[in-house]
Structure formats: C-alpha cells, structure tokens
Amino acid sequence: MSVLAYAPPETVGGLSVTVGPAPDPAAWDALFASAAAPHPDYTHHVLAAHREAGLLPEGLHFVTIRRGGACVALLPFTLRRDLTGLGSRVARPFLSPLVTATAPLVIDGPGREAAVDALVAGLAEAGRAWRWPLLPTEDGAVPDMLAAMRARGWAIGVVTSFERPMMVRRADHDAFLAGHPNRSRFKDLRRRTRRLTELGTVAHVSAAGGPELAGLVADFLVLERKGWKGQAGTAMACRPDMAALARALFAEAPGPIGIRADALTLDGRPIAISLALVGGGTATLLKTAYDEELRSHAPGLLLEAEIVRACHETGFAQQLDSATLDGSALESLYRDRTPVAEIIALPPGDRSLSLERRLRLARFEHEARAAAKRALRRR
C-alpha cells in the first residue's frame, strides 16, 4: 500500500502541481522531446519497461507540473525508510540497477524558470527530507533547481561526488584525437587490436532495430552470464525479472527513445556488446559485456573506441554518456566530464534531524559498504 495519499492539484505561478500517478504517455514523451538536457532514465519508455518486468517499486509517485494539458516538469520518486532519517521515511528519486541519472525532466525555453519554481514547490510537498543520489549537478535545469531550492530556504549538502566521463562529438574523429590527453591509451588499443586480429577477423557491427537488435540483446544476456557477473549471480540473465527488463528496455517502441546495440566480433562471434538508449542527442551506454577469456585484449575498451569512431562518422548522437560510476576505465577514453553527486536536501520546516547529521549518516553508510566490498574481494 502507498505511504503517500495522492495530493490534490495546487497552482504555482499559473502552473498545476500534482503529486500522484504518472502523467499521460503522450504528454510525457512530449516533455522529453522539449526538455533541457533530457536523459532517458525518467522517460515513459524506461518506466514502462520496469513495469512490464515487475520492477516498479510499490508506492511510486510523480511530482508533475502542467501548463494546461502540457507536462512541463516531472520527477518519479518513492518514500522509503532510510538511515539518513534514522529509520523514518525520506523521499528519493526512482532508482533501479539501470538508472544512472536522477535529474527531473524540465522543459527548456522561456517557461523553464516557472516550471522549476513549481517543481521545487512540488518537491517540498512530496517529502520533508530528500536523499538524492546520481544527480548531474551541472546538467540542464538542475543548477536552476538547486538555486531555487536554496533561495526558498532549503538546506542542501553533498554526500559524495565524482566526475562521469562523457564524449562530446567533435567535427570528426581526427579532431577528437587531436590533443587528447591520453593518446597512449589509443596506441595501446591499436596494439591490442593487432594482437586480436592474429586470432581471426575482427569487425564492429551495430543495430538499431529489427531481428539484428533482438539478436544482439540475446547475445548480450548470454555473454554477460558467462563472466564473473554470472558466477556472482548478478548478471541480468540470472534473474527472470532482470532478463525481462533487458528485453523490454532494449526493444523498439513508439516514442522519442531509440535503441542501439554495438558489438565487436571475432570471426562473426560477439566478444563484446554494448547496449544504449538514444534520445535528445545523447546515447546513454547503459550495459556492456565482454568475453572474459579474451580479457588481455581488452575487447570491451576496443568496442568503446569503435563506438566513439562510429559516433563521429555517422552522427548517431551528439554525445556519449558513459553512465558509469567513479573509477571507470572510460576515464582514459572519453575527453569530457560531467559532475554527479549524491545530495541531501531539506525544505524549510522541521529540522529535528539536522542536515549535518544526515550527511554523516549517509557517508558512514557509504564507508561501510566500501569496507564490505573490500572484505569480499579478499576472500
């Protein structure tokens, strides 16, 4: 049962603010198409795939801002018990293992400021305290949102942050390589490619639909399960619901989100596969798997380098989002960065548990998880 009763609409600056069910899919898709720095994680396509796989959390709500019949801002969220509330419920943007960014979708253009103001009002209505991971703090309307929150008396603190690798498309591939700070990485990849070609014919293939796309998604599930994730039980194919999510997420569907699969093949056999969502000029590379028996040849990185080349040659996107966490191998391949942070945000009102204490609790939780991972690696 939901822990939050749906709130009746309010009006802020002439815009309707609701906390309740998902908006109409057509209005949702239209918001993505007109949003500032849109990302796919909070699109109708992605949440519908989670619903189809049975992976939408109970009590999922949406802060939705409307101008007439048009949706101008949106954020899906849940209320959950959390250490930063000492067991009380805090609000958190929707997360799943395949959500890599949690920025709200906000319309771009002249109406953006009003939409942000109304969104901040909706956030205050939705939850007394927010724990907000994976927030790209300099993308799209996020700087405006954070500024509006502070102007209205919110207390905001950063738990942790990192810089995520991005690749902004240059005029051509030579321009991308010119002055690259890690030219030695590309020299190493060329050497590994030569070694790999001694084993057979190496090729890069891609698909954006039809049986070719479905085949590469199926090959990805097999390839990922063969590796260490399969042994650990964390590969998507190890769980029926996650396998269903992969098939629904990386499948053609109406709307503004396209799918792209890339593979590096050896004598026609996929040895590395990347699955991406494409929309708003950005390809978000959500999942990658490679043949671990060929680890010394770095097939995953060789494939990533081919995707960079293809992006410049075909223009299938204006930028590549690595969708990674801190410490990614793509830091040496991609030239650009975007800051990503976890924040705690408290609206004006009851501060019985201070921001400083909540930040300490969140950092303690991060440290405890890191220590547990280190202990498991030593076993």
CSV table of C-alpha atoms in Angstrom, one decimal:
chain,number,residue,atom,x,y,z
A,1,MET,CA,0.0,0.0,0.0
A,2,SER,CA,1.2,3.5,-0.8
A,3,VAL,CA,2.5,5.5,2.2
A,4,LEU,CA,1.6,8.8,0.4
A,5,ALA,CA,-2.0,9.8,-0.4
A,6,TYR,CA,-2.3,11.5,-3.7
A,7,ALA,CA,-2.4,15.2,-3.2
A,8,PRO,CA,-4.9,17.4,-4.9
A,9,PRO,CA,-3.5,19.8,-7.6
A,10,GLU,CA,-2.1,23.1,-6.5
A,11,THR,CA,-1.3,26.1,-8.6
A,12,VAL,CA,2.1,27.8,-8.5
A,13,GLY,CA,2.7,30.7,-10.9
A,14,GLY,CA,-0.2,29.6,-13.1
A,15,LEU,CA,1.1,26.0,-13.3
A,16,SER,CA,-0.6,23.0,-11.9
A,17,VAL,CA,1.4,21.0,-9.3
A,18,THR,CA,0.4,17.4,-8.6
A,19,VAL,CA,1.9,14.6,-6.5
A,20,GLY,CA,0.3,11.4,-7.7
A,21,PRO,CA,0.2,9.0,-10.6
A,22,ALA,CA,2.1,9.1,-13.8
A,23,PRO,CA,1.2,11.6,-16.5
A,24,ASP,CA,-0.4,10.7,-19.9
A,25,PRO,CA,2.3,8.9,-22.0
A,26,ALA,CA,1.9,11.3,-24.9
A,27,ALA,CA,2.4,14.4,-22.7
A,28,TRP,CA,5.3,12.6,-21.1
A,29,ASP,CA,7.0,11.9,-24.4
A,30,ALA,CA,6.4,15.5,-25.5
A,31,LEU,CA,8.2,16.7,-22.3
A,32,PHE,CA,11.2,14.6,-23.0
A,33,ALA,CA,11.4,15.9,-26.6
A,34,SER,CA,11.4,19.5,-25.3
A,35,ALA,CA,13.4,19.1,-22.1
A,36,ALA,CA,16.6,20.8,-21.1
A,37,ALA,CA,19.4,18.2,-21.3
A,38,PRO,CA,17.0,15.3,-21.4
A,39,HIS,CA,18.1,11.9,-20.1
A,40,PRO,CA,16.3,8.6,-20.8
A,41,ASP,CA,16.1,7.3,-17.2
A,42,TYR,CA,12.8,9.0,-16.4
A,43,THR,CA,11.1,8.5,-19.8
A,44,HIS,CA,7.9,6.7,-20.3
A,45,HIS,CA,9.8,4.0,-22.2
A,46,VAL,CA,12.1,3.2,-19.3
A,47,LEU,CA,9.5,3.2,-16.6
A,48,ALA,CA,7.1,1.1,-18.8
A,49,ALA,CA,9.9,-1.4,-19.3
A,50,HIS,CA,10.3,-1.6,-15.5
A,51,ARG,CA,6.6,-2.1,-15.1
A,52,GLU,CA,6.5,-4.8,-17.7
A,53,ALA,CA,9.3,-6.6,-15.8
A,54,GLY,CA,7.5,-6.2,-12.5
A,55,LEU,CA,10.3,-3.9,-11.2
A,56,LEU,CA,8.4,-0.7,-10.4
A,57,PRO,CA,8.5,-0.2,-6.6
A,58,GLU,CA,5.3,-0.1,-4.6
A,59,GLY,CA,4.3,3.4,-3.8
A,60,LEU,CA,5.9,5.1,-6.8
A,61,HIS,CA,4.7,8.7,-7.2
A,62,PHE,CA,5.3,11.5,-9.6
A,63,VAL,CA,5.7,15.2,-9.0
A,64,THR,CA,4.2,16.5,-12.2
A,65,ILE,CA,4.0,20.2,-13.3
A,66,ARG,CA,1.5,21.0,-16.1
A,67,ARG,CA,0.6,24.1,-18.1
A,68,GLY,CA,-2.8,23.4,-19.4
A,69,GLY,CA,-2.6,19.9,-20.9
A,70,ALA,CA,1.1,20.0,-21.4
A,71,CYS,CA,3.6,18.5,-19.0
A,72,VAL,CA,6.4,20.9,-18.3
A,73,ALA,CA,8.3,19.1,-15.4
A,74,LEU,CA,8.3,15.6,-13.9
A,75,LEU,CA,10.1,13.6,-11.3
A,76,PRO,CA,9.2,10.0,-10.2
A,77,PHE,CA,10.0,9.2,-6.6
A,78,THR,CA,9.4,6.9,-3.7
A,79,LEU,CA,9.2,7.4,0.1
A,80,ARG,CA,11.3,4.8,2.0
A,81,ARG,CA,12.8,4.2,5.4
A,82,ASP,CA,16.4,5.3,5.3
A,83,LEU,CA,19.4,5.5,7.6
A,84,THR,CA,19.6,9.3,7.0
A,85,GLY,CA,16.2,9.6,8.7
A,86,LEU,CA,17.2,7.2,11.5
A,87,GLY,CA,14.6,4.8,10.1
A,88,SER,CA,12.0,7.4,9.2
A,89,ARG,CA,10.9,7.8,5.6
A,90,VAL,CA,12.7,10.1,3.2
A,91,ALA,CA,12.0,10.9,-0.4
A,92,ARG,CA,14.2,9.5,-3.1
A,93,PRO,CA,14.0,9.8,-6.9
A,94,PHE,CA,13.2,6.5,-8.6
A,95,LEU,CA,16.2,4.2,-8.7
A,96,SER,CA,16.9,0.8,-10.2
A,97,PRO,CA,20.1,-1.0,-11.2
A,98,LEU,CA,19.7,0.6,-14.7
A,99,VAL,CA,19.0,4.1,-13.6
A,100,THR,CA,22.2,6.2,-13.8
A,101,ALA,CA,20.9,9.8,-13.6
A,102,THR,CA,18.1,11.2,-11.4
A,103,ALA,CA,17.6,14.7,-12.8
A,104,PRO,CA,14.0,15.7,-13.2
A,105,LEU,CA,12.7,16.3,-16.7
A,106,VAL,CA,12.1,20.0,-17.1
A,107,ILE,CA,11.0,21.9,-20.3
A,108,ASP,CA,13.6,24.1,-21.9
A,109,GLY,CA,13.0,27.7,-23.2
A,110,PRO,CA,11.1,30.7,-21.8
A,111,GLY,CA,8.9,28.7,-19.5
A,112,ARG,CA,11.7,26.9,-17.8
A,113,GLU,CA,12.1,29.2,-14.8
A,114,ALA,CA,8.4,29.0,-13.9
A,115,ALA,CA,8.5,25.2,-14.3
A,116,VAL,CA,11.5,24.9,-11.9
A,117,ASP,CA,9.7,27.1,-9.3
A,118,ALA,CA,6.6,25.0,-9.4
A,119,LEU,CA,8.7,21.8,-9.3
A,120,VAL,CA,10.5,22.9,-6.2
A,121,ALA,CA,7.1,23.6,-4.6
A,122,GLY,CA,6.1,20.1,-5.5
A,123,LEU,CA,9.2,18.6,-4.0
A,124,ALA,CA,8.5,20.3,-0.7
A,125,GLU,CA,5.0,18.9,-0.8
A,126,ALA,CA,6.2,15.4,-1.6
A,127,GLY,CA,8.8,14.9,1.1
A,128,ARG,CA,10.2,16.5,4.2
A,129,ALA,CA,13.7,15.2,3.5
A,130,TRP,CA,15.2,14.2,0.2
A,131,ARG,CA,18.2,11.8,-0.3
A,132,TRP,CA,19.2,12.3,-3.9
A,133,PRO,CA,21.9,10.1,-5.5
A,134,LEU,CA,23.3,10.2,-9.1
A,135,LEU,CA,22.3,13.9,-9.6
A,136,PRO,CA,24.1,15.5,-12.6
A,137,THR,CA,24.6,18.8,-10.8
A,138,GLU,CA,25.6,20.9,-13.9
A,139,ASP,CA,23.2,19.5,-16.5
A,140,GLY,CA,20.1,21.0,-17.9
A,141,ALA,CA,17.7,22.6,-15.3
A,142,VAL,CA,19.5,21.0,-12.3
A,143,PRO,CA,21.5,24.2,-11.5
A,144,ASP,CA,18.3,26.2,-11.7
A,145,MET,CA,16.5,23.8,-9.4
A,146,LEU,CA,19.3,23.8,-6.8
A,147,ALA,CA,19.4,27.6,-6.9
A,148,ALA,CA,15.6,27.8,-6.5
A,149,MET,CA,15.7,25.4,-3.5
A,150,ARG,CA,18.4,27.5,-1.8
A,151,ALA,CA,16.5,30.7,-2.4
A,152,ARG,CA,13.5,29.2,-0.7
A,153,GLY,CA,15.3,28.2,2.4
A,154,TRP,CA,16.2,24.6,1.6
A,155,ALA,CA,19.4,23.2,3.3
A,156,ILE,CA,21.5,21.2,0.8
A,157,GLY,CA,24.7,19.2,1.4
A,158,VAL,CA,26.8,16.9,-0.8
A,159,VAL,CA,27.3,13.4,0.5
A,160,THR,CA,29.8,12.3,-2.2
A,161,SER,CA,30.5,13.3,-5.8
A,162,PHE,CA,32.5,12.2,-8.9
A,163,GLU,CA,33.0,13.2,-12.5
A,164,ARG,CA,31.4,10.9,-15.0
A,165,PRO,CA,33.1,10.5,-18.4
A,166,MET,CA,31.3,11.9,-21.4
A,167,MET,CA,32.2,12.2,-25.1
A,168,VAL,CA,31.1,15.3,-26.9
A,169,ARG,CA,31.2,14.8,-30.6
A,170,ARG,CA,33.9,16.9,-32.4
A,171,ALA,CA,34.0,17.9,-36.1
A,172,ASP,CA,35.4,14.5,-37.0
A,173,HIS,CA,37.3,11.6,-35.3
A,174,ASP,CA,40.7,13.2,-36.1
A,175,ALA,CA,39.6,16.3,-34.2
A,176,PHE,CA,38.6,14.2,-31.3
A,177,LEU,CA,42.0,12.5,-31.2
A,178,ALA,CA,43.9,15.8,-31.7
A,179,GLY,CA,45.4,16.9,-28.4
A,180,HIS,CA,43.7,14.0,-26.5
A,181,PRO,CA,45.2,13.9,-23.0
A,182,ASN,CA,45.5,10.1,-23.2
A,183,ARG,CA,47.0,9.4,-26.6
A,184,SER,CA,48.9,6.5,-25.1
A,185,ARG,CA,45.6,4.7,-24.5
A,186,PHE,CA,44.8,4.7,-28.2
A,187,LYS,CA,48.3,3.5,-29.1
A,188,ASP,CA,47.7,0.6,-26.6
A,189,LEU,CA,44.3,-0.2,-28.1
A,190,ARG,CA,45.8,-0.3,-31.6
A,191,ARG,CA,48.4,-2.8,-30.4
A,192,ARG,CA,45.7,-4.9,-28.8
A,193,THR,CA,43.7,-4.8,-32.0
A,194,ARG,CA,46.7,-6.1,-34.0
A,195,ARG,CA,47.1,-9.0,-31.5
A,196,LEU,CA,43.4,-9.8,-31.7
A,197,THR,CA,43.4,-9.9,-35.5
A,198,GLU,CA,46.0,-12.7,-35.2
A,199,LEU,CA,43.2,-14.9,-33.8
A,200,GLY,CA,40.7,-14.1,-36.6
A,201,THR,CA,38.7,-11.5,-38.4
A,202,VAL,CA,37.7,-8.6,-36.1
A,203,ALA,CA,34.7,-6.4,-37.0
A,204,HIS,CA,32.4,-3.8,-35.5
A,205,VAL,CA,28.7,-4.2,-36.1
A,206,SER,CA,25.7,-2.2,-34.9
A,207,ALA,CA,21.9,-2.5,-34.9
A,208,ALA,CA,19.1,-0.1,-34.1
A,209,GLY,CA,16.1,-2.3,-34.8
A,210,GLY,CA,14.7,-5.5,-36.3
A,211,PRO,CA,16.0,-9.0,-35.7
A,212,GLU,CA,19.6,-7.8,-35.6
A,213,LEU,CA,18.9,-5.7,-32.5
A,214,ALA,CA,16.9,-8.5,-30.8
A,215,GLY,CA,19.8,-10.9,-31.6
A,216,LEU,CA,22.4,-8.7,-30.1
A,217,VAL,CA,20.3,-8.2,-26.9
A,218,ALA,CA,20.0,-12.0,-26.6
A,219,ASP,CA,23.7,-12.4,-27.2
A,220,PHE,CA,24.4,-9.8,-24.6
A,221,LEU,CA,22.5,-11.8,-21.9
A,222,VAL,CA,24.4,-14.9,-22.8
A,223,LEU,CA,27.8,-13.1,-22.8
A,224,GLU,CA,27.2,-11.3,-19.5
A,225,ARG,CA,26.1,-14.5,-17.8
A,226,LYS,CA,29.3,-16.3,-18.9
A,227,GLY,CA,31.5,-13.9,-17.0
A,228,TRP,CA,32.1,-13.0,-13.3
A,229,LYS,CA,28.6,-11.4,-13.0
A,230,GLY,CA,27.1,-14.8,-13.9
A,231,GLN,CA,29.3,-16.5,-11.3
A,232,ALA,CA,28.2,-13.9,-8.7
A,233,GLY,CA,24.6,-14.2,-9.7
A,234,THR,CA,24.3,-10.5,-10.7
A,235,ALA,CA,24.1,-10.9,-14.5
A,236,MET,CA,20.8,-9.8,-15.8
A,237,ALA,CA,20.1,-13.3,-17.2
A,238,CYS,CA,20.4,-14.7,-13.6
A,239,ARG,CA,17.1,-13.2,-12.6
A,240,PRO,CA,13.9,-13.7,-14.7
A,241,ASP,CA,12.7,-10.2,-13.9
A,242,MET,CA,16.0,-8.5,-14.9
A,243,ALA,CA,16.1,-10.6,-18.1
A,244,ALA,CA,12.6,-9.4,-18.9
A,245,LEU,CA,13.7,-5.8,-18.2
A,246,ALA,CA,16.6,-6.1,-20.6
A,247,ARG,CA,14.3,-7.4,-23.3
A,248,ALA,CA,11.7,-4.7,-22.7
A,249,LEU,CA,14.2,-1.9,-22.2
A,250,PHE,CA,16.3,-2.6,-25.3
A,251,ALA,CA,13.4,-3.2,-27.7
A,252,GLU,CA,11.9,-0.9,-30.3
A,253,ALA,CA,8.9,1.1,-29.1
A,254,PRO,CA,7.0,4.2,-30.2
A,255,GLY,CA,8.3,7.4,-28.7
A,256,PRO,CA,11.4,9.6,-28.6
A,257,ILE,CA,13.8,6.9,-27.3
A,258,GLY,CA,15.8,4.8,-29.7
A,259,ILE,CA,17.8,1.7,-29.0
A,260,ARG,CA,21.3,1.0,-30.2
A,261,ALA,CA,23.4,-2.2,-29.9
A,262,ASP,CA,27.1,-2.4,-30.8
A,263,ALA,CA,29.2,-5.5,-30.9
A,264,LEU,CA,32.9,-6.3,-31.6
A,265,THR,CA,33.0,-9.7,-33.3
A,266,LEU,CA,35.8,-12.2,-33.9
A,267,ASP,CA,35.1,-14.4,-36.9
A,268,GLY,CA,31.4,-13.3,-36.6
A,269,ARG,CA,31.1,-14.2,-32.9
A,270,PRO,CA,30.3,-11.3,-30.5
A,271,ILE,CA,33.2,-10.9,-28.0
A,272,ALA,CA,31.9,-7.5,-26.6
A,273,ILE,CA,28.5,-6.0,-26.7
A,274,SER,CA,27.2,-2.5,-25.7
A,275,LEU,CA,23.5,-1.6,-25.2
A,276,ALA,CA,22.4,2.0,-25.3
A,277,LEU,CA,19.4,4.2,-25.2
A,278,VAL,CA,19.4,7.1,-27.7
A,279,GLY,CA,17.4,10.3,-27.4
A,280,GLY,CA,17.7,14.0,-27.2
A,281,GLY,CA,21.1,13.9,-29.0
A,282,THR,CA,22.7,11.6,-26.4
A,283,ALA,CA,23.5,7.9,-26.4
A,284,THR,CA,23.5,6.6,-22.9
A,285,LEU,CA,25.6,3.4,-22.8
A,286,LEU,CA,23.8,1.5,-20.1
A,287,LYS,CA,25.2,-2.0,-20.3
A,288,THR,CA,28.4,-3.6,-21.6
A,289,ALA,CA,29.6,-7.2,-21.5
A,290,TYR,CA,32.7,-8.9,-23.0
A,291,ASP,CA,34.3,-12.3,-23.3
A,292,GLU,CA,36.5,-12.6,-20.3
A,293,GLU,CA,38.6,-15.3,-21.9
A,294,LEU,CA,39.9,-12.5,-24.1
A,295,ARG,CA,40.4,-10.1,-21.2
A,296,SER,CA,44.1,-9.4,-22.2
A,297,HIS,CA,42.9,-8.0,-25.5
A,298,ALA,CA,40.5,-5.5,-23.7
A,299,PRO,CA,37.6,-6.3,-26.1
A,300,GLY,CA,35.3,-4.0,-24.1
A,301,LEU,CA,37.5,-1.0,-24.5
A,302,LEU,CA,38.2,-1.8,-28.1
A,303,LEU,CA,34.4,-1.8,-28.7
A,304,GLU,CA,34.1,1.6,-26.8
A,305,ALA,CA,36.7,3.1,-29.1
A,306,GLU,CA,34.8,1.8,-32.1
A,307,ILE,CA,31.6,3.4,-30.8
A,308,VAL,CA,33.4,6.7,-30.5
A,309,ARG,CA,34.6,6.4,-34.1
A,310,ALA,CA,31.1,5.5,-35.3
A,311,CYS,CA,29.6,8.4,-33.5
A,312,HIS,CA,31.9,10.8,-35.3
A,313,GLU,CA,31.5,9.1,-38.7
A,314,THR,CA,27.7,8.6,-38.6
A,315,GLY,CA,26.4,11.2,-36.1
A,316,PHE,CA,24.0,8.8,-34.4
A,317,ALA,CA,24.4,11.1,-31.3
A,318,GLN,CA,25.9,14.4,-30.4
A,319,GLN,CA,27.4,13.0,-27.2
A,320,LEU,CA,28.0,9.7,-25.5
A,321,ASP,CA,27.1,9.3,-21.8
A,322,SER,CA,29.2,6.5,-20.2
A,323,ALA,CA,26.6,6.0,-17.5
A,324,THR,CA,29.4,4.9,-15.2
A,325,LEU,CA,30.2,5.3,-11.5
A,326,ASP,CA,33.5,6.6,-10.2
A,327,GLY,CA,36.7,4.9,-11.4
A,328,SER,CA,35.5,3.8,-14.8
A,329,ALA,CA,38.0,2.6,-17.4
A,330,LEU,CA,36.4,5.1,-19.8
A,331,GLU,CA,38.0,8.0,-18.0
A,332,SER,CA,41.1,7.4,-20.2
A,333,LEU,CA,39.0,7.2,-23.4
A,334,TYR,CA,36.4,10.0,-23.1
A,335,ARG,CA,37.7,13.5,-23.0
A,336,ASP,CA,34.8,15.3,-21.3
A,337,ARG,CA,33.2,15.1,-17.8
A,338,THR,CA,30.0,16.0,-16.0
A,339,PRO,CA,29.8,16.2,-12.2
A,340,VAL,CA,27.5,13.7,-10.5
A,341,ALA,CA,26.7,14.0,-6.8
A,342,GLU,CA,24.6,12.5,-4.1
A,343,ILE,CA,22.9,15.2,-2.1
A,344,ILE,CA,20.7,15.6,1.0
A,345,ALA,CA,18.1,18.3,0.6
A,346,LEU,CA,15.8,19.6,3.4
A,347,PRO,CA,13.0,22.0,2.7
A,348,PRO,CA,12.2,24.7,5.3
A,349,GLY,CA,10.4,23.4,8.3
A,350,ASP,CA,11.1,20.8,11.0
A,351,ARG,CA,14.9,20.2,11.3
A,352,SER,CA,14.7,17.8,14.2
A,353,LEU,CA,17.4,15.8,12.4
A,354,SER,CA,20.0,18.3,11.1
A,355,LEU,CA,21.5,18.3,7.6
A,356,GLU,CA,25.0,17.7,9.1
A,357,ARG,CA,23.8,14.6,11.0
A,358,ARG,CA,22.1,13.2,7.9
A,359,LEU,CA,25.3,13.8,5.9
A,360,ARG,CA,27.4,12.0,8.5
A,361,LEU,CA,24.9,9.0,8.4
A,362,ALA,CA,25.0,8.8,4.6
A,363,ARG,CA,28.8,8.9,4.5
A,364,PHE,CA,29.0,6.3,7.2
A,365,GLU,CA,26.8,4.1,5.1
A,366,HIS,CA,29.0,4.6,2.0
A,367,GLU,CA,32.1,3.8,4.0
A,368,ALA,CA,30.5,0.6,5.5
A,369,ARG,CA,29.5,-0.6,2.0
A,370,ALA,CA,33.0,0.1,0.6
A,371,ALA,CA,34.6,-1.8,3.5
A,372,ALA,CA,32.3,-4.8,2.9
A,373,LYS,CA,33.2,-4.9,-0.8
A,374,ARG,CA,36.9,-4.8,0.1
A,375,ALA,CA,36.4,-7.7,2.5
A,376,LEU,CA,34.6,-9.8,-0.1
A,377,ARG,CA,37.4,-9.2,-2.6
A,378,ARG,CA,40.0,-10.5,-0.2
A,379,ARG,CA,38.1,-13.8,0.3
